[in-house]
Coordinates of C-alpha atoms in Angstrom, one line a residue:
M1 CA 22.6 13.5 1.3
G2 CA 19.5 14.9 -0.3
P3 CA 17.1 17.4 1.2
Y4 CA 14.7 15.9 3.7
M5 CA 10.9 16.3 3.5
G6 CA 9.3 16.2 6.9
M7 CA 6.6 13.6 7.1
G8 CA 6.6 12.8 10.8
D9 CA 9.1 10.6 12.7
N10 CA 6.9 7.6 12.5
M11 CA 6.8 7.8 8.7
G12 CA 10.5 7.9 8.3
N13 CA 12.4 10.3 6.1
V14 CA 12.0 10.8 2.4
E15 CA 15.0 12.2 0.6
L16 CA 16.3 12.8 -2.9
D17 CA 19.3 10.8 -4.0
D18 CA 22.1 12.1 -6.2
R19 CA 20.1 11.4 -9.3
G20 CA 17.0 13.3 -8.0
R21 CA 15.0 10.1 -7.3
L22 CA 13.0 9.8 -4.1
T23 CA 14.3 7.3 -1.7
L24 CA 11.5 6.0 0.5
P25 CA 11.6 4.0 3.7
A26 CA 10.8 0.3 3.2
K27 CA 7.5 0.5 5.0
I28 CA 6.3 3.2 2.7
R29 CA 7.6 1.3 -0.4
E30 CA 5.6 -1.8 0.7
K31 CA 2.5 0.3 1.3
L32 CA 2.7 2.0 -2.1
H33 CA 4.0 -1.2 -3.9
I34 CA 6.9 0.8 -5.3
N35 CA 10.1 -1.0 -6.3
P36 CA 13.5 0.6 -5.5
G37 CA 14.6 2.9 -8.3
D38 CA 11.2 3.7 -9.6

């Protein structure tokens, strides 16, 4: 489990995975047009 960054409950949680990449909730990924793993 990576550290959490508070963005508000309605935004979901952003955390760092074991490789130091940000994992974003699907809604945010769609909004930013980011593919998983970027």
